[in-house]
mmCIF file of C-alpha atoms in Angstrom:
data_model
loop_
_atom_site.group_PDB
_atom_site.id
_atom_site.type_symbol
_atom_site.label_atom_id
_atom_site.label_comp_id
_atom_site.label_asym_id
_atom_site.label_seq_id
_atom_site.Cartn_x
_atom_site.Cartn_y
_atom_site.Cartn_z
ATOM 1 C CA MET A 1 -66.639 -20.644 -65.964
ATOM 2 C CA ALA A 2 -65.450 -21.009 -62.381
ATOM 3 C CA GLU A 3 -62.589 -23.424 -61.908
ATOM 4 C CA LEU A 4 -64.206 -24.631 -58.691
ATOM 5 C CA ILE A 5 -67.500 -24.241 -56.827
ATOM 6 C CA ILE A 6 -67.563 -23.851 -53.045
ATOM 7 C CA ARG A 7 -70.890 -24.801 -51.471
ATOM 8 C CA THR A 8 -71.900 -23.776 -47.968
ATOM 9 C CA LEU A 9 -74.535 -26.309 -46.908
ATOM 10 C CA GLY A 10 -75.178 -25.787 -43.183
ATOM 11 C CA GLU A 11 -76.084 -28.902 -41.177
ATOM 12 C CA GLN A 12 -76.804 -31.942 -43.356
ATOM 13 C CA PRO A 13 -77.600 -35.594 -42.513
ATOM 14 C CA TYR A 14 -74.550 -37.796 -42.977
ATOM 15 C CA SER A 15 -76.019 -40.629 -45.063
ATOM 16 C CA GLU A 16 -77.764 -38.334 -47.549
ATOM 17 C CA THR A 17 -74.592 -36.277 -48.001
ATOM 18 C CA TRP A 18 -72.505 -39.423 -48.527
ATOM 19 C CA GLU A 19 -74.957 -40.594 -51.202
ATOM 20 C CA ALA A 20 -74.794 -37.163 -52.851
ATOM 21 C CA MET A 21 -70.978 -37.346 -52.951
ATOM 22 C CA LYS A 22 -71.051 -40.794 -54.523
ATOM 23 C CA ALA A 23 -73.661 -39.731 -57.083
ATOM 24 C CA PHE A 24 -71.718 -36.575 -57.989
ATOM 25 C CA THR A 25 -68.543 -38.616 -58.504
ATOM 26 C CA ALA A 26 -70.291 -41.357 -60.500
ATOM 27 C CA ASP A 27 -72.119 -38.921 -62.780
ATOM 28 C CA ARG A 28 -69.332 -36.438 -63.429
ATOM 29 C CA GLY A 29 -67.578 -36.166 -66.779
ATOM 30 C CA PRO A 30 -64.300 -34.643 -68.009
ATOM 31 C CA ALA A 31 -65.828 -31.135 -68.093
ATOM 32 C CA THR A 32 -67.623 -31.275 -64.702
ATOM 33 C CA THR A 33 -66.609 -28.381 -62.449
ATOM 34 C CA ASP A 34 -64.917 -29.497 -59.230
ATOM 35 C CA GLU A 35 -66.725 -28.681 -55.977
ATOM 36 C CA ILE A 36 -65.821 -28.302 -52.289
ATOM 37 C CA TRP A 37 -68.649 -28.660 -49.763
ATOM 38 C CA PHE A 38 -68.554 -26.960 -46.341
ATOM 39 C CA LEU A 39 -71.055 -28.330 -43.811
ATOM 40 C CA GLU A 40 -71.756 -29.777 -40.382
ATOM 41 C CA HIS A 41 -73.350 -33.112 -39.465
ATOM 42 C CA PRO A 42 -75.654 -34.228 -36.651
ATOM 43 C CA ARG A 43 -73.995 -36.588 -34.159
ATOM 44 C CA VAL A 44 -72.634 -39.684 -35.927
ATOM 45 C CA TYR A 45 -69.675 -42.052 -35.855
ATOM 46 C CA THR A 46 -68.244 -43.112 -39.213
ATOM 47 C CA GLN A 47 -66.084 -46.192 -39.606
ATOM 48 C CA GLY A 48 -63.650 -46.139 -42.539
ATOM 49 C CA GLN A 49 -62.577 -49.078 -44.692
ATOM 50 C CA ALA A 50 -59.645 -49.899 -42.407
ATOM 51 C CA GLY A 51 -61.846 -49.638 -39.329
ATOM 52 C CA LYS A 52 -61.874 -52.274 -36.601
ATOM 53 C CA ALA A 53 -64.917 -52.785 -34.402
ATOM 54 C CA GLU A 54 -62.865 -52.794 -31.201
ATOM 55 C CA HIS A 55 -62.090 -49.098 -31.673
ATOM 56 C CA ILE A 56 -65.766 -48.254 -31.104
ATOM 57 C CA LEU A 57 -65.885 -48.534 -27.322
ATOM 58 C CA ALA A 58 -69.333 -47.324 -26.228
ATOM 59 C CA PRO A 59 -71.299 -45.539 -28.972
ATOM 60 C CA GLY A 60 -74.482 -45.406 -26.889
ATOM 61 C CA ASP A 61 -77.213 -43.473 -28.693
ATOM 62 C CA ILE A 62 -74.936 -42.181 -31.477
ATOM 63 C CA PRO A 63 -75.325 -44.112 -34.749
ATOM 64 C CA VAL A 64 -72.339 -45.836 -36.377
ATOM 65 C CA ILE A 65 -72.140 -45.813 -40.195
ATOM 66 C CA GLN A 66 -69.732 -47.958 -42.232
ATOM 67 C CA VAL A 67 -68.359 -45.817 -45.055
ATOM 68 C CA ASP A 68 -66.023 -46.089 -48.035
ATOM 69 C CA ARG A 69 -63.352 -43.553 -47.090
ATOM 70 C CA GLY A 70 -59.906 -44.462 -45.888
ATOM 71 C CA GLY A 71 -59.025 -44.562 -42.209
ATOM 72 C CA GLN A 72 -60.618 -45.750 -38.997
ATOM 73 C CA VAL A 73 -63.447 -44.495 -36.802
ATOM 74 C CA THR A 74 -64.122 -40.813 -36.172
ATOM 75 C CA TYR A 75 -66.905 -38.648 -34.808
ATOM 76 C CA HIS A 76 -68.883 -35.872 -36.488
ATOM 77 C CA GLY A 77 -71.216 -33.488 -34.681
ATOM 78 C CA PRO A 78 -72.503 -29.911 -34.629
ATOM 79 C CA GLY A 79 -69.716 -27.376 -34.209
ATOM 80 C CA GLN A 80 -67.284 -29.422 -36.309
ATOM 81 C CA LEU A 81 -66.441 -28.016 -39.754
ATOM 82 C CA VAL A 82 -66.598 -30.805 -42.338
ATOM 83 C CA VAL A 83 -65.190 -30.176 -45.808
ATOM 84 C CA TYR A 84 -65.671 -32.568 -48.723
ATOM 85 C CA LEU A 85 -63.382 -32.181 -51.727
ATOM 86 C CA LEU A 86 -64.874 -33.410 -55.002
ATOM 87 C CA LEU A 87 -61.905 -32.931 -57.310
ATOM 88 C CA ASP A 88 -60.789 -34.404 -60.635
ATOM 89 C CA LEU A 89 -57.228 -35.239 -59.621
ATOM 90 C CA THR A 90 -56.290 -36.469 -63.084
ATOM 91 C CA ARG A 91 -57.312 -33.159 -64.661
ATOM 92 C CA ARG A 92 -55.477 -31.224 -61.945
ATOM 93 C CA LYS A 93 -52.400 -33.465 -62.293
ATOM 94 C CA LEU A 94 -52.564 -33.956 -58.541
ATOM 95 C CA GLY A 95 -51.495 -37.131 -56.783
ATOM 96 C CA VAL A 96 -53.162 -38.418 -53.627
ATOM 97 C CA ARG A 97 -50.144 -37.635 -51.431
ATOM 98 C CA ALA A 98 -49.991 -34.109 -52.848
ATOM 99 C CA LEU A 99 -53.707 -33.654 -52.150
ATOM 100 C CA VAL A 100 -53.303 -34.807 -48.539
ATOM 101 C CA ASP A 101 -50.351 -32.437 -48.119
ATOM 102 C CA ALA A 102 -52.374 -29.545 -49.576
ATOM 103 C CA ILE A 103 -55.287 -30.226 -47.210
ATOM 104 C CA GLU A 104 -53.054 -30.502 -44.150
ATOM 105 C CA GLN A 105 -51.129 -27.332 -45.025
ATOM 106 C CA ALA A 106 -54.388 -25.442 -45.649
ATOM 107 C CA ILE A 107 -55.593 -26.404 -42.157
ATOM 108 C CA VAL A 108 -52.248 -25.339 -40.646
ATOM 109 C CA GLN A 109 -52.484 -22.009 -42.479
ATOM 110 C CA CYS A 110 -56.078 -21.441 -41.389
ATOM 111 C CA LEU A 111 -55.266 -22.176 -37.746
ATOM 112 C CA GLY A 112 -52.125 -20.039 -37.911
ATOM 113 C CA GLY A 113 -54.296 -17.132 -38.985
ATOM 114 C CA LEU A 114 -56.231 -17.627 -35.738
ATOM 115 C CA GLY A 115 -53.050 -17.660 -33.666
ATOM 116 C CA ILE A 116 -52.981 -21.451 -33.222
ATOM 117 C CA GLU A 117 -49.713 -23.234 -34.017
ATOM 118 C CA ALA A 118 -50.523 -26.602 -35.573
ATOM 119 C CA SER A 119 -48.727 -29.168 -37.713
ATOM 120 C CA PRO A 120 -49.226 -32.508 -39.485
ATOM 121 C CA ARG A 121 -47.468 -35.662 -38.310
ATOM 122 C CA PRO A 122 -45.549 -38.072 -40.551
ATOM 123 C CA ASP A 123 -46.904 -41.145 -38.748
ATOM 124 C CA ALA A 124 -50.625 -40.324 -38.830
ATOM 125 C CA PRO A 125 -52.759 -38.232 -41.228
ATOM 126 C CA GLY A 126 -54.403 -35.162 -39.765
ATOM 127 C CA VAL A 127 -53.356 -31.963 -38.038
ATOM 128 C CA TYR A 128 -52.248 -31.635 -34.410
ATOM 129 C CA VAL A 129 -51.731 -28.933 -31.790
ATOM 130 C CA GLY A 130 -48.938 -30.388 -29.701
ATOM 131 C CA GLU A 131 -49.985 -33.992 -29.066
ATOM 132 C CA ALA A 132 -53.722 -33.338 -29.479
ATOM 133 C CA LYS A 133 -55.517 -33.923 -32.773
ATOM 134 C CA ILE A 134 -57.601 -30.993 -34.026
ATOM 135 C CA ALA A 135 -58.425 -32.173 -37.569
ATOM 136 C CA SER A 136 -58.926 -35.565 -39.222
ATOM 137 C CA LEU A 137 -58.591 -36.588 -42.870
ATOM 138 C CA GLY A 138 -60.219 -39.400 -44.819
ATOM 139 C CA LEU A 139 -60.441 -39.629 -48.614
ATOM 140 C CA ARG A 140 -61.715 -41.939 -51.332
ATOM 141 C CA ILE A 141 -60.477 -41.863 -54.919
ATOM 142 C CA ARG A 142 -62.661 -43.278 -57.685
ATOM 143 C CA ARG A 143 -61.835 -43.023 -61.390
ATOM 144 C CA GLY A 144 -59.211 -40.402 -60.607
ATOM 145 C CA CYS A 145 -61.638 -38.242 -58.638
ATOM 146 C CA SER A 146 -61.657 -37.555 -54.888
ATOM 147 C CA PHE A 147 -64.487 -37.381 -52.386
ATOM 148 C CA HIS A 148 -64.831 -37.302 -48.592
ATOM 149 C CA GLY A 149 -62.276 -34.932 -47.041
ATOM 150 C CA LEU A 150 -61.535 -33.365 -43.658
ATOM 151 C CA ALA A 151 -63.145 -32.604 -40.293
ATOM 152 C CA LEU A 152 -61.890 -29.683 -38.191
ATOM 153 C CA ASN A 153 -63.024 -29.516 -34.559
ATOM 154 C CA VAL A 154 -64.131 -25.928 -33.946
ATOM 155 C CA ASP A 155 -66.748 -25.421 -31.209
ATOM 156 C CA MET A 156 -68.368 -28.744 -30.297
ATOM 157 C CA ASP A 157 -69.187 -31.219 -27.547
ATOM 158 C CA MET A 158 -65.996 -33.324 -27.386
ATOM 159 C CA GLU A 159 -67.393 -36.019 -25.051
ATOM 160 C CA PRO A 160 -68.294 -38.462 -27.873
ATOM 161 C CA PHE A 161 -64.595 -38.772 -28.803
ATOM 162 C CA GLU A 162 -64.115 -40.444 -25.405
ATOM 163 C CA ARG A 163 -66.362 -43.322 -26.542
ATOM 164 C CA ILE A 164 -64.000 -44.341 -29.360
ATOM 165 C CA ASN A 165 -60.304 -44.752 -30.106
ATOM 166 C CA PRO A 166 -60.101 -41.790 -32.495
ATOM 167 C CA CYS A 167 -58.680 -42.886 -35.861
ATOM 168 C CA GLY A 168 -57.776 -46.201 -34.221
ATOM 169 C CA HIS A 169 -55.438 -44.717 -31.590
ATOM 170 C CA ALA A 170 -56.353 -45.588 -28.012
ATOM 171 C CA GLY A 171 -56.176 -42.616 -25.682
ATOM 172 C CA MET A 172 -55.385 -40.094 -28.406
ATOM 173 C CA PRO A 173 -56.072 -36.601 -27.007
ATOM 174 C CA MET A 174 -58.458 -34.515 -29.103
ATOM 175 C CA CYS A 175 -58.798 -30.749 -29.105
ATOM 176 C CA GLN A 176 -60.732 -27.992 -30.856
ATOM 177 C CA VAL A 177 -60.322 -24.368 -31.881
ATOM 178 C CA ARG A 178 -62.389 -23.174 -28.904
ATOM 179 C CA ASP A 179 -59.745 -24.523 -26.504
ATOM 180 C CA TYR A 180 -57.351 -21.846 -27.789
ATOM 181 C CA LEU A 181 -59.801 -19.200 -28.976
ATOM 182 C CA PRO A 182 -62.841 -19.121 -26.629
ATOM 183 C CA GLN A 183 -64.816 -16.643 -28.778
ATOM 184 C CA VAL A 184 -64.363 -18.649 -31.977
ATOM 185 C CA ASP A 185 -66.676 -17.845 -34.896
ATOM 186 C CA MET A 186 -67.465 -20.774 -37.235
ATOM 187 C CA HIS A 187 -67.970 -18.423 -40.188
ATOM 188 C CA ILE A 188 -64.497 -16.924 -39.769
ATOM 189 C CA VAL A 189 -62.906 -20.378 -39.519
ATOM 190 C CA SER A 190 -64.830 -21.551 -42.595
ATOM 191 C CA GLU A 191 -63.788 -18.515 -44.620
ATOM 192 C CA GLY A 192 -60.146 -18.857 -43.560
ATOM 193 C CA LEU A 193 -60.045 -22.560 -44.432
ATOM 194 C CA SER A 194 -61.793 -21.952 -47.744
ATOM 195 C CA ASN A 195 -59.237 -19.347 -48.776
ATOM 196 C CA ALA A 196 -56.325 -21.532 -47.630
ATOM 197 C CA LEU A 197 -57.610 -24.535 -49.599
ATOM 198 C CA LEU A 198 -57.972 -22.447 -52.772
ATOM 199 C CA GLU A 199 -54.411 -21.185 -52.348
ATOM 200 C CA LYS A 200 -52.903 -24.623 -51.703
ATOM 201 C CA LEU A 201 -54.821 -26.138 -54.643
ATOM 202 C CA GLY A 202 -53.733 -23.303 -56.931
ATOM 203 C CA VAL A 203 -57.304 -22.312 -57.804
ATOM 204 C CA GLN A 204 -57.578 -18.931 -59.513
ATOM 205 C CA VAL A 205 -61.351 -18.508 -59.894
ATOM 206 C CA ALA A 206 -63.949 -19.951 -57.525
ATOM 207 C CA SER A 207 -67.705 -19.516 -57.321
ATOM 208 C CA ARG A 208 -69.321 -19.467 -53.865
ATOM 209 C CA VAL A 209 -72.838 -20.868 -53.509
ATOM 210 C CA GLU A 210 -75.197 -21.191 -50.534
ATOM 211 C CA GLY A 211 -76.997 -24.575 -50.565
ATOM 212 C CA TRP A 212 -77.303 -27.159 -53.284
#
């Protein structure tokens, strides 16, 4: 049996995907295979548990959804690679800090493979190129199992980030892979990040599935 299943899901509505994550986590048992979901969302702002309304400046026609992950407000939209990690941390003997480190280092490795020098910051979760944030993290742990995950800006319309204080930081510059690699290919980024995550999580055997 595969140690982990990677699902490539294309573009999926945010609310339905969130409900699917919660249901998967609630229904799973000790033998349930961990999964990582790769997808994109239509335009949406999500406000984490620590979120403050004043950080949503002018959402306009983009919906705002209150969610149960950690962190503040962020934006999801087409051209952003979203990865949800549904892992049994107890079974993997993996602490939350170690999981965050693994995710951040996987993003750094993926971007390095594209010729982009990036790094995490000790004062704020996520991954940065210089002072600009290229990837955001937000997790929820329930009964020793993780859900939610990361969002990597690849090839998207960045304007909606100007309508919020990203992750609660006023004026934080945001960037994306396309800024450094104009001919970026989402499939190549997805494959590179997938392989980096498997390596950092120490996964030996993974099954790759298209769709649910």
